[in-house]
Amino acid sequence: MHLRMSFGTVFAGAVLMVMTSVFMTVGLSSLSFQPAPSDIARPLTAQEARGRQIYISNGCVYCHTQYVRPQDWNAAGGGKASRVAQAGDYVFLQTMLLGSERTGPDLSQEGGIHPDDWHKAHFKNPRYTSPQSIMPQFSFIKDQELDDLIAYVQSLGGKAADARVSQMRAQQDEVLKGWYTSYETHLAQIKEMVPPTWRDLKSAMTPTTRSLLHGKQIFLSNCVGCHGQNGNGRGPASSSMKPDPADFTRVELQVSASDGQFYQYLLFGLPGTSMPAWGDFLTVNDIWDTINFLRTIPKGGLTLPDSELKPEMMLNYDPRYGGEGAGKYPGPQPSNPDKALDNPYCYITPAASATQTAGCEKLVQK
């Protein structure tokens, strides 16, 4: 007896082979691999679950991954990956949004890296907070949906994200107390967040015209979304932020804050505000040039033509600069800022672990 190879027989055999292959590769692994929840895994709240659906429906998964491999560096905030993804991180999710294209940064640990206000401005127009971003605007999202989406993004990272978010919101509450008391109280408060040995530092970059023009370029390329075209803290993102972004036209701020303070704020961000850390994106020289330029804003650094930008415009100009200041600038005072802290990681960067940031509250919130 010979079996006839009809179309139906071939088709049925092909379907059986495909289904068997799928079951062997997917079904058996699903049945046999049941990882325990990791140390950071937790179920989503109702609001976070709604935000997750908004995240999916608007195609965020097309550009953002939610897993980190050992070789990855582009973690939340642009920093080095601090935690490699584990299978147990995803046990409470019916569908894992791992993604496959990292057009934007990985978001698996995004929770608590930026405050809610920053996210609100970022979703309205990503260029407000990330000038080089190619992410589309989501200004059409309703306020409640935006709150849900932010809640979901702040949940990414599970229990570790919860700790970061809790600390960030407590810091904001503390800063707002000073902000609403008086501007002078606010200035004194943010000064206390800087290690004492940093407060008296002077710019390490000679304030030449080249330095000022370079600093102006950096400011216009990265800072106007929050601080405004005139440096007055009235950029398009400012309506979403409390406390307001720094107003560099105010002499009180320029007199109160030392170069070392500005360096700290630019390098590590300013806890309790929407000011992010720029240390992963700008070089040391970039930061000092930017600080030199900030000193010219009260005297027209952003309104006068570039040809008129001179060191003498700096609010803290020292005659020892000697015009272009070559060889005459006194420079920074020798110091080792990390020795002023019990824990040098207290000014949180994306790469800082929970162990490294333990005990930071008593240093950051005084």
XYZ file of C-alpha atoms in Angstrom:
366
model
C 0.000 0.000 0.000
C 1.431 3.355 -1.041
C 0.578 6.708 0.619
C -0.481 9.271 -1.950
C 1.186 12.715 -1.533
C -1.860 14.866 -2.084
C -1.937 18.607 -1.379
C -3.996 18.018 1.750
C -1.493 15.526 3.115
C 1.454 17.859 2.498
C -0.375 20.827 4.003
C -1.417 18.910 7.121
C 2.133 17.649 7.594
C 3.571 21.150 7.242
C 1.100 22.579 9.767
C 1.892 19.772 12.205
C 5.634 20.399 11.899
C 5.242 24.145 12.449
C 2.982 23.697 15.470
C 5.342 21.114 16.937
C 8.301 23.469 16.494
C 6.421 26.347 18.092
C 5.364 24.209 21.016
C 8.883 22.885 21.550
C 10.469 26.345 21.497
C 7.756 28.446 23.142
C 5.299 26.180 24.900
C 7.757 23.934 26.705
C 9.924 26.848 27.821
C 6.860 28.686 29.143
C 5.722 25.635 31.066
C 9.138 24.738 32.462
C 10.643 28.201 33.127
C 8.883 29.925 36.024
C 11.331 32.439 37.552
C 10.726 33.813 41.020
C 10.124 37.562 41.386
C 13.351 39.534 41.558
C 14.225 41.849 44.420
C 12.702 44.847 42.585
C 9.650 43.244 40.951
C 6.143 44.312 41.974
C 2.681 44.462 40.358
C 1.535 47.694 38.723
C -1.062 49.881 40.408
C -4.309 50.668 38.587
C -2.997 54.086 37.518
C 0.299 52.625 36.311
C -1.576 49.951 34.344
C -3.599 52.668 32.596
C -0.388 54.521 31.831
C 1.096 51.340 30.384
C -1.774 51.098 27.916
C -1.161 54.726 26.875
C 2.538 53.882 26.470
C 1.618 50.967 24.185
C -1.067 52.763 22.175
C 1.245 55.682 21.374
C 4.024 53.436 20.096
C 6.629 54.217 22.766
C 7.841 50.614 22.579
C 8.957 51.179 18.985
C 11.828 53.410 20.118
C 12.464 52.516 23.777
C 13.575 49.197 25.190
C 12.935 47.990 28.723
C 15.829 45.633 29.274
C 19.542 46.125 29.879
C 22.260 43.700 28.802
C 25.705 43.541 30.443
C 27.318 45.385 27.532
C 24.762 48.226 27.416
C 25.601 51.812 28.357
C 22.635 53.896 27.187
C 20.539 53.602 30.326
C 17.966 56.066 31.625
C 19.378 59.575 31.599
C 22.123 58.628 29.151
C 24.395 57.075 31.741
C 26.061 53.708 32.113
C 23.713 50.800 32.781
C 23.537 50.261 36.525
C 21.492 47.063 36.639
C 21.339 44.210 34.144
C 17.807 42.931 33.497
C 16.740 39.698 35.182
C 13.927 37.351 34.212
C 12.333 37.877 37.612
C 11.903 41.597 36.889
C 9.013 40.811 34.536
C 7.029 38.115 36.362
C 4.061 40.415 37.075
C 3.685 41.496 33.433
C 1.485 39.515 31.064
C 3.228 41.047 28.051
C 6.805 42.227 28.418
C 7.585 45.444 26.557
C 11.211 44.570 25.918
C 11.361 46.317 22.551
C 13.984 45.722 19.892
C 15.005 49.203 18.718
C 16.882 51.583 20.984
C 16.249 54.776 19.043
C 15.710 56.493 22.375
C 17.291 55.533 25.713
C 16.422 52.338 27.521
C 13.714 52.967 30.123
C 13.918 49.845 32.270
C 15.268 51.887 35.205
C 13.807 55.298 34.311
C 11.710 55.618 37.464
C 13.124 58.301 39.748
C 15.793 59.487 37.318
C 13.779 62.599 36.420
C 11.042 64.292 38.490
C 7.375 64.361 37.470
C 7.629 67.998 36.345
C 10.452 67.155 33.953
C 8.414 64.342 32.409
C 5.396 66.614 32.031
C 7.426 69.128 30.030
C 9.194 66.361 28.117
C 5.981 64.722 26.931
C 4.521 68.053 25.833
C 7.574 68.695 23.661
C 10.729 66.606 24.086
C 12.881 69.437 22.703
C 12.029 71.498 25.800
C 14.180 69.227 27.958
C 16.267 67.255 25.430
C 17.093 69.638 22.572
C 18.562 66.963 20.279
C 15.637 64.561 20.736
C 13.789 63.205 17.681
C 10.887 61.999 19.835
C 7.469 63.280 18.659
C 5.352 65.625 20.747
C 2.557 64.182 22.879
C 0.891 67.479 23.747
C -2.440 66.052 22.553
C -2.623 63.689 25.542
C -5.220 64.758 28.119
C -4.042 65.826 31.567
C -5.323 62.710 33.346
C -3.805 60.443 30.718
C -0.522 62.334 31.033
C -0.539 61.780 34.803
C -1.171 58.065 34.216
C 1.644 57.857 31.669
C 4.067 59.601 34.032
C 3.031 57.241 36.850
C 3.859 54.277 34.607
C 7.240 55.660 33.541
C 8.079 56.381 37.187
C 7.278 52.743 38.018
C 9.930 51.399 35.640
C 12.538 49.882 37.886
C 10.034 48.459 40.346
C 10.862 48.778 44.026
C 14.218 50.435 43.266
C 12.375 53.083 41.257
C 9.883 53.539 44.101
C 12.746 54.398 46.462
C 14.213 56.899 43.998
C 10.838 58.516 43.303
C 10.025 58.761 47.015
C 13.345 60.458 47.742
C 12.960 62.796 44.760
C 9.466 63.920 45.794
C 10.567 64.440 49.398
C 13.441 66.592 48.164
C 11.053 68.635 46.024
C 8.695 69.183 48.961
C 11.619 70.414 51.056
C 12.898 72.749 48.342
C 9.410 74.156 47.728
C 9.113 75.110 51.398
C 12.090 77.402 50.979
C 10.904 78.582 47.557
C 7.520 79.701 48.863
C 9.064 81.294 51.966
C 11.292 83.753 50.100
C 13.797 83.863 47.292
C 16.603 84.504 49.776
C 15.586 81.400 51.747
C 15.606 79.378 48.541
C 19.102 80.581 47.616
C 20.433 79.735 51.071
C 18.769 76.334 50.915
C 20.265 75.257 47.592
C 23.677 76.527 48.702
C 23.523 74.120 51.647
C 23.159 71.231 49.188
C 26.685 71.853 47.900
C 29.688 70.427 49.817
C 31.477 73.261 51.676
C 34.754 72.820 49.810
C 32.975 73.352 46.491
C 31.323 76.614 47.494
C 34.459 78.753 47.233
C 35.751 77.281 43.976
C 36.377 79.679 41.114
C 36.072 78.746 37.463
C 38.986 76.638 36.283
C 38.607 77.983 32.746
C 40.163 81.335 31.841
C 37.226 83.605 30.855
C 38.426 84.526 27.378
C 36.095 85.591 24.595
C 36.459 82.074 23.189
C 35.296 80.608 26.505
C 32.289 82.928 26.660
C 31.241 82.236 23.058
C 31.565 78.498 23.613
C 29.529 78.749 26.816
C 26.880 80.760 25.005
C 26.664 78.109 22.294
C 26.173 75.389 24.917
C 23.516 77.436 26.720
C 21.547 78.155 23.543
C 21.797 74.523 22.432
C 20.774 72.886 25.706
C 19.297 75.274 28.260
C 16.741 77.621 26.686
C 13.895 75.093 26.932
C 13.789 75.677 30.695
C 15.781 78.874 31.291
C 14.489 80.818 28.280
C 16.055 82.687 25.386
C 16.861 85.570 27.743
C 18.063 83.390 30.622
C 15.210 84.574 32.849
C 13.838 81.126 33.727
C 10.797 81.555 31.488
C 11.456 78.911 28.857
C 8.523 76.946 27.395
C 9.100 74.090 29.859
C 8.940 76.364 32.902
C 5.134 76.326 33.061
C 5.328 72.643 34.052
C 8.001 73.093 36.713
C 8.078 74.048 40.386
C 10.251 75.570 41.627
C 10.828 77.695 38.545
C 14.046 77.187 36.571
C 16.871 79.494 37.657
C 16.619 83.123 36.513
C 20.182 84.094 35.617
C 19.215 87.733 35.104
C 18.711 88.104 38.875
C 21.733 89.634 40.531
C 20.795 87.957 43.845
C 21.411 84.525 42.304
C 24.645 85.588 40.639
C 25.999 87.044 43.885
C 24.827 84.153 46.069
C 26.036 81.261 43.906
C 29.754 80.651 43.487
C 31.317 79.116 40.399
C 31.714 75.925 42.414
C 27.986 75.854 43.147
C 27.085 76.261 39.497
C 29.561 73.504 38.649
C 27.891 71.180 41.160
C 24.432 71.935 39.773
C 25.501 71.337 36.177
C 27.517 68.215 36.891
C 25.105 66.391 39.205
C 21.802 68.250 38.868
C 19.970 70.066 41.656
C 17.961 67.785 43.989
C 14.362 68.865 44.508
C 14.170 70.698 41.173
C 13.852 69.706 37.516
C 17.509 70.535 36.860
C 19.061 67.299 35.492
C 22.659 66.127 35.672
C 24.682 67.173 32.633
C 27.862 65.370 33.637
C 27.151 62.525 31.211
C 26.767 64.905 28.267
C 29.173 67.819 28.815
C 32.920 67.794 29.380
C 34.532 69.558 32.332
C 35.668 72.373 30.032
C 32.154 72.658 28.577
C 30.736 73.169 32.064
C 33.291 75.803 33.087
C 32.782 77.707 29.813
C 29.033 77.647 30.411
C 29.504 78.999 33.943
C 31.719 81.802 32.634
C 29.002 82.724 30.160
C 26.216 82.627 32.770
C 28.007 85.471 34.557
C 27.456 87.732 31.515
C 23.672 87.289 31.288
C 22.729 90.161 33.673
C 24.790 92.498 31.476
C 23.328 91.391 28.155
C 25.220 88.218 27.315
C 22.165 86.805 25.547
C 20.876 90.008 23.977
C 24.024 91.676 22.623
C 25.752 90.547 19.399
C 28.471 87.931 19.778
C 31.056 90.495 18.705
C 30.338 92.483 21.888
C 30.674 89.544 24.287
C 33.698 90.326 26.473
C 35.085 89.042 29.814
C 34.462 92.490 31.314
C 30.714 91.754 31.072
C 30.983 89.017 33.692
C 29.215 90.016 36.890
C 32.101 88.634 38.959
C 34.785 90.057 36.651
C 38.175 90.341 38.325
C 40.670 92.955 37.012
C 43.328 90.264 37.358
C 41.759 88.628 34.307
C 43.614 91.284 32.302
C 41.127 91.597 29.455
C 41.577 88.232 27.801
C 43.088 87.026 31.068
C 45.881 84.915 29.575
C 48.100 83.672 32.385
C 46.564 86.010 34.972
C 43.514 84.101 36.144
C 43.919 82.973 39.779
C 42.268 79.599 39.102
C 40.480 77.232 41.499
C 41.601 76.635 45.043
C 43.081 73.157 45.713
C 40.497 70.873 47.270
C 39.177 67.354 47.409
C 35.374 67.759 47.452
C 34.640 64.083 48.034
C 36.283 64.253 51.467
C 33.531 66.646 52.542
C 30.945 63.890 52.199
C 30.381 60.714 54.136
C 29.237 59.268 50.834
C 30.516 60.783 47.558
C 27.579 59.314 45.609
C 24.940 61.343 47.423
C 24.282 63.506 44.389
C 22.526 60.778 42.478
C 23.516 59.955 38.910
C 21.850 57.253 36.794
C 24.721 54.888 37.588
C 24.458 55.232 41.379
C 23.170 52.106 43.098
C 20.864 51.891 46.109
C 23.839 50.902 48.281
C 25.884 53.879 47.114
C 23.076 56.338 47.842
C 22.175 54.954 51.266
C 22.036 57.702 53.874
C 21.893 60.519 51.349
C 18.765 62.042 52.852
C 20.586 63.555 55.832
C 23.131 65.195 53.533
C 20.851 66.425 50.764
C 17.868 67.416 52.914
C 19.057 69.567 55.788
